[in-house]
Structures are given as C-alpha cells and as structure tokens.
Amino acid sequence: MQDLDVFFKKGELIPAVVKDVNTGEVLMLAYMNKESLAKTLETGYTWFWSRSRQELWNKGATSGHLQKVISIFGDCDDDTLLVNVEQTGAACHTGNYTCFFNRIY
C-alpha cells in the first residue's frame, strides 16, 4: 500500500473530487484526512472528514446512498484526490443526484 503521508504534507485535509465512474459526472467535493482515506481504502466505500461536525462520516451510511470506490487517483501535486465511484441513489444531501446543480454561467 502506498504511504498516505505523501498526501498530507501541506495540511491535515485533502480535497476529494467524487465522480460517477459510469456517467463521468462530478458528484461532490468533500475532504479526507489520513484516517478517512485509510478507511476508504480498507472498506472500499467512501469515508470523509466532516469539517462542520469535526468527525469521520461514511457517505451513505445513514441514507443508504453509498459510494462504492472503483479507483482513486492523486493529482500531479499530491494535494487533491479524484475518487471514481458507483453511486447508489443521490450523492447530495439535498436529494439531488449531484451537488453541482446550481448553474451560475
């Protein structure tokens, strides 16, 4: 397994862009710390760090809208993750499939 410390040299949190592997649609942006990334790799389902609640959360554990991880890529600077998932149900807490539904341009 890759040393996870490489992703946390700039801080304790790293942005994770979550994308539907089947449609290519960007579903959401969340943050991971080292523990949530390790749990994601261990379980095969997304775990994030909630900045508002200051705790780990397993996406979909309550709603059933799980994200099965297919692949994870680090960017060229090792400071952003791209998480390709198979999404069950809506990704957004509003009930929308994606969090990116507010067109501004």
PDB file of C-alpha atoms in Angstrom:
ATOM      1  CA  MET A   1       0.000   0.000   0.000  1.00  0.00           C
ATOM      2  CA  GLN A   2       1.172   3.492  -0.800  1.00  0.00           C
ATOM      3  CA  ASP A   3       2.420   5.716   2.013  1.00  0.00           C
ATOM      4  CA  LEU A   4      -0.532   8.022   2.703  1.00  0.00           C
ATOM      5  CA  ASP A   5       1.652  10.704   4.287  1.00  0.00           C
ATOM      6  CA  VAL A   6       2.548  11.992   0.810  1.00  0.00           C
ATOM      7  CA  PHE A   7      -0.988  13.424   0.506  1.00  0.00           C
ATOM      8  CA  PHE A   8      -0.891  15.287   3.820  1.00  0.00           C
ATOM      9  CA  LYS A   9       2.382  17.232   3.562  1.00  0.00           C
ATOM     10  CA  LYS A  10       0.508  20.515   3.027  1.00  0.00           C
ATOM     11  CA  GLY A  11      -2.125  20.021   5.714  1.00  0.00           C
ATOM     12  CA  GLU A  12      -4.358  17.620   7.589  1.00  0.00           C
ATOM     13  CA  LEU A  13      -7.130  17.644   4.959  1.00  0.00           C
ATOM     14  CA  ILE A  14      -7.101  16.931   1.240  1.00  0.00           C
ATOM     15  CA  PRO A  15      -9.951  17.729  -1.174  1.00  0.00           C
ATOM     16  CA  ALA A  16     -11.552  14.682  -2.767  1.00  0.00           C
ATOM     17  CA  VAL A  17     -13.489  15.157  -6.002  1.00  0.00           C
ATOM     18  CA  VAL A  18     -16.027  12.336  -6.302  1.00  0.00           C
ATOM     19  CA  LYS A  19     -17.065  11.282  -9.807  1.00  0.00           C
ATOM     20  CA  ASP A  20     -19.568   8.718 -11.084  1.00  0.00           C
ATOM     21  CA  VAL A  21     -17.489   6.100 -12.888  1.00  0.00           C
ATOM     22  CA  ASN A  22     -20.363   5.218 -15.242  1.00  0.00           C
ATOM     23  CA  THR A  23     -21.505   8.687 -16.335  1.00  0.00           C
ATOM     24  CA  GLY A  24     -18.367  10.739 -15.737  1.00  0.00           C
ATOM     25  CA  GLU A  25     -20.463  13.272 -13.813  1.00  0.00           C
ATOM     26  CA  VAL A  26     -18.829  15.058 -10.875  1.00  0.00           C
ATOM     27  CA  LEU A  27     -20.968  14.263  -7.849  1.00  0.00           C
ATOM     28  CA  MET A  28     -19.434  16.162  -4.962  1.00  0.00           C
ATOM     29  CA  LEU A  29     -16.387  17.608  -3.294  1.00  0.00           C
ATOM     30  CA  ALA A  30     -15.513  16.523   0.227  1.00  0.00           C
ATOM     31  CA  TYR A  31     -12.418  16.403   2.389  1.00  0.00           C
ATOM     32  CA  MET A  32     -10.390  13.464   3.633  1.00  0.00           C
ATOM     33  CA  ASN A  33      -7.892  13.232   6.421  1.00  0.00           C
ATOM     34  CA  LYS A  34      -5.411  10.391   6.708  1.00  0.00           C
ATOM     35  CA  GLU A  35      -7.801   8.265   8.775  1.00  0.00           C
ATOM     36  CA  SER A  36     -10.745   8.659   6.384  1.00  0.00           C
ATOM     37  CA  LEU A  37      -8.544   7.874   3.377  1.00  0.00           C
ATOM     38  CA  ALA A  38      -7.243   4.758   5.131  1.00  0.00           C
ATOM     39  CA  LYS A  39     -10.822   3.672   5.973  1.00  0.00           C
ATOM     40  CA  THR A  40     -11.867   4.281   2.358  1.00  0.00           C
ATOM     41  CA  LEU A  41      -9.033   2.088   1.110  1.00  0.00           C
ATOM     42  CA  GLU A  42      -9.791  -0.559   3.743  1.00  0.00           C
ATOM     43  CA  THR A  43     -13.556  -0.773   3.204  1.00  0.00           C
ATOM     44  CA  GLY A  44     -13.958   0.091  -0.485  1.00  0.00           C
ATOM     45  CA  TYR A  45     -16.566   2.748   0.357  1.00  0.00           C
ATOM     46  CA  THR A  46     -16.062   6.491   0.804  1.00  0.00           C
ATOM     47  CA  TRP A  47     -15.254   7.984   4.189  1.00  0.00           C
ATOM     48  CA  PHE A  48     -14.716  11.701   4.671  1.00  0.00           C
ATOM     49  CA  TRP A  49     -13.879  14.204   7.376  1.00  0.00           C
ATOM     50  CA  SER A  50     -16.773  16.493   8.237  1.00  0.00           C
ATOM     51  CA  ARG A  51     -15.368  19.966   8.788  1.00  0.00           C
ATOM     52  CA  SER A  52     -18.614  21.165  10.378  1.00  0.00           C
ATOM     53  CA  ARG A  53     -19.100  18.224  12.755  1.00  0.00           C
ATOM     54  CA  GLN A  54     -15.382  17.548  13.241  1.00  0.00           C
ATOM     55  CA  GLU A  55     -15.830  13.803  12.791  1.00  0.00           C
ATOM     56  CA  LEU A  56     -15.474  10.993  10.287  1.00  0.00           C
ATOM     57  CA  TRP A  57     -18.504  10.100   8.192  1.00  0.00           C
ATOM     58  CA  ASN A  58     -19.203   7.188   5.926  1.00  0.00           C
ATOM     59  CA  LYS A  59     -21.061   8.593   2.910  1.00  0.00           C
ATOM     60  CA  GLY A  60     -24.470   6.951   2.671  1.00  0.00           C
ATOM     61  CA  ALA A  61     -24.310   5.026   5.941  1.00  0.00           C
ATOM     62  CA  THR A  62     -27.488   6.736   7.148  1.00  0.00           C
ATOM     63  CA  SER A  63     -29.275   7.425   3.841  1.00  0.00           C
ATOM     64  CA  GLY A  64     -28.300   4.243   2.003  1.00  0.00           C
ATOM     65  CA  HIS A  65     -26.812   6.374  -0.789  1.00  0.00           C
ATOM     66  CA  LEU A  66     -23.478   4.579  -0.710  1.00  0.00           C
ATOM     67  CA  GLN A  67     -20.444   5.231  -2.866  1.00  0.00           C
ATOM     68  CA  LYS A  68     -18.562   2.083  -3.854  1.00  0.00           C
ATOM     69  CA  VAL A  69     -14.998   3.049  -4.725  1.00  0.00           C
ATOM     70  CA  ILE A  70     -13.763   1.858  -8.104  1.00  0.00           C
ATOM     71  CA  SER A  71     -10.496   3.808  -8.239  1.00  0.00           C
ATOM     72  CA  ILE A  72      -8.672   6.699  -6.605  1.00  0.00           C
ATOM     73  CA  PHE A  73      -6.127   8.935  -8.311  1.00  0.00           C
ATOM     74  CA  GLY A  74      -3.857  11.553  -6.796  1.00  0.00           C
ATOM     75  CA  ASP A  75      -3.125  14.665  -8.832  1.00  0.00           C
ATOM     76  CA  CYS A  76       0.333  15.739 -10.009  1.00  0.00           C
ATOM     77  CA  ASP A  77       0.998  17.681  -6.777  1.00  0.00           C
ATOM     78  CA  ASP A  78      -0.378  15.005  -4.428  1.00  0.00           C
ATOM     79  CA  ASP A  79      -2.775  17.554  -2.945  1.00  0.00           C
ATOM     80  CA  THR A  80      -6.127  16.546  -4.469  1.00  0.00           C
ATOM     81  CA  LEU A  81      -7.823  13.179  -4.932  1.00  0.00           C
ATOM     82  CA  LEU A  82     -10.157  12.009  -7.683  1.00  0.00           C
ATOM     83  CA  VAL A  83     -12.423   9.249  -6.385  1.00  0.00           C
ATOM     84  CA  ASN A  84     -14.321   7.260  -9.014  1.00  0.00           C
ATOM     85  CA  VAL A  85     -17.392   5.589  -7.526  1.00  0.00           C
ATOM     86  CA  GLU A  86     -20.508   3.641  -8.319  1.00  0.00           C
ATOM     87  CA  GLN A  87     -23.160   5.844  -6.728  1.00  0.00           C
ATOM     88  CA  THR A  88     -26.299   4.399  -5.157  1.00  0.00           C
ATOM     89  CA  GLY A  89     -29.076   6.996  -5.069  1.00  0.00           C
ATOM     90  CA  ALA A  90     -28.377  10.704  -4.650  1.00  0.00           C
ATOM     91  CA  ALA A  91     -24.911  11.989  -3.796  1.00  0.00           C
ATOM     92  CA  CYS A  92     -26.117  15.348  -2.491  1.00  0.00           C
ATOM     93  CA  HIS A  93     -27.726  15.821   0.920  1.00  0.00           C
ATOM     94  CA  THR A  94     -30.420  17.910  -0.842  1.00  0.00           C
ATOM     95  CA  GLY A  95     -31.655  14.826  -2.683  1.00  0.00           C
ATOM     96  CA  ASN A  96     -30.116  15.840  -5.997  1.00  0.00           C
ATOM     97  CA  TYR A  97     -28.009  13.251  -7.773  1.00  0.00           C
ATOM     98  CA  THR A  98     -25.031  15.615  -7.819  1.00  0.00           C
ATOM     99  CA  CYS A  99     -24.115  18.535  -5.592  1.00  0.00           C
ATOM    100  CA  PHE A 100     -23.374  20.586  -8.723  1.00  0.00           C
ATOM    101  CA  PHE A 101     -26.864  21.581  -9.865  1.00  0.00           C
ATOM    102  CA  ASN A 102     -26.760  25.376  -9.378  1.00  0.00           C
ATOM    103  CA  ARG A 103     -25.704  26.728 -12.762  1.00  0.00           C
ATOM    104  CA  ILE A 104     -24.165  30.200 -12.469  1.00  0.00           C
ATOM    105  CA  TYR A 105     -22.989  30.704 -16.065  1.00  0.00           C
TER     106      TYR A 105
END
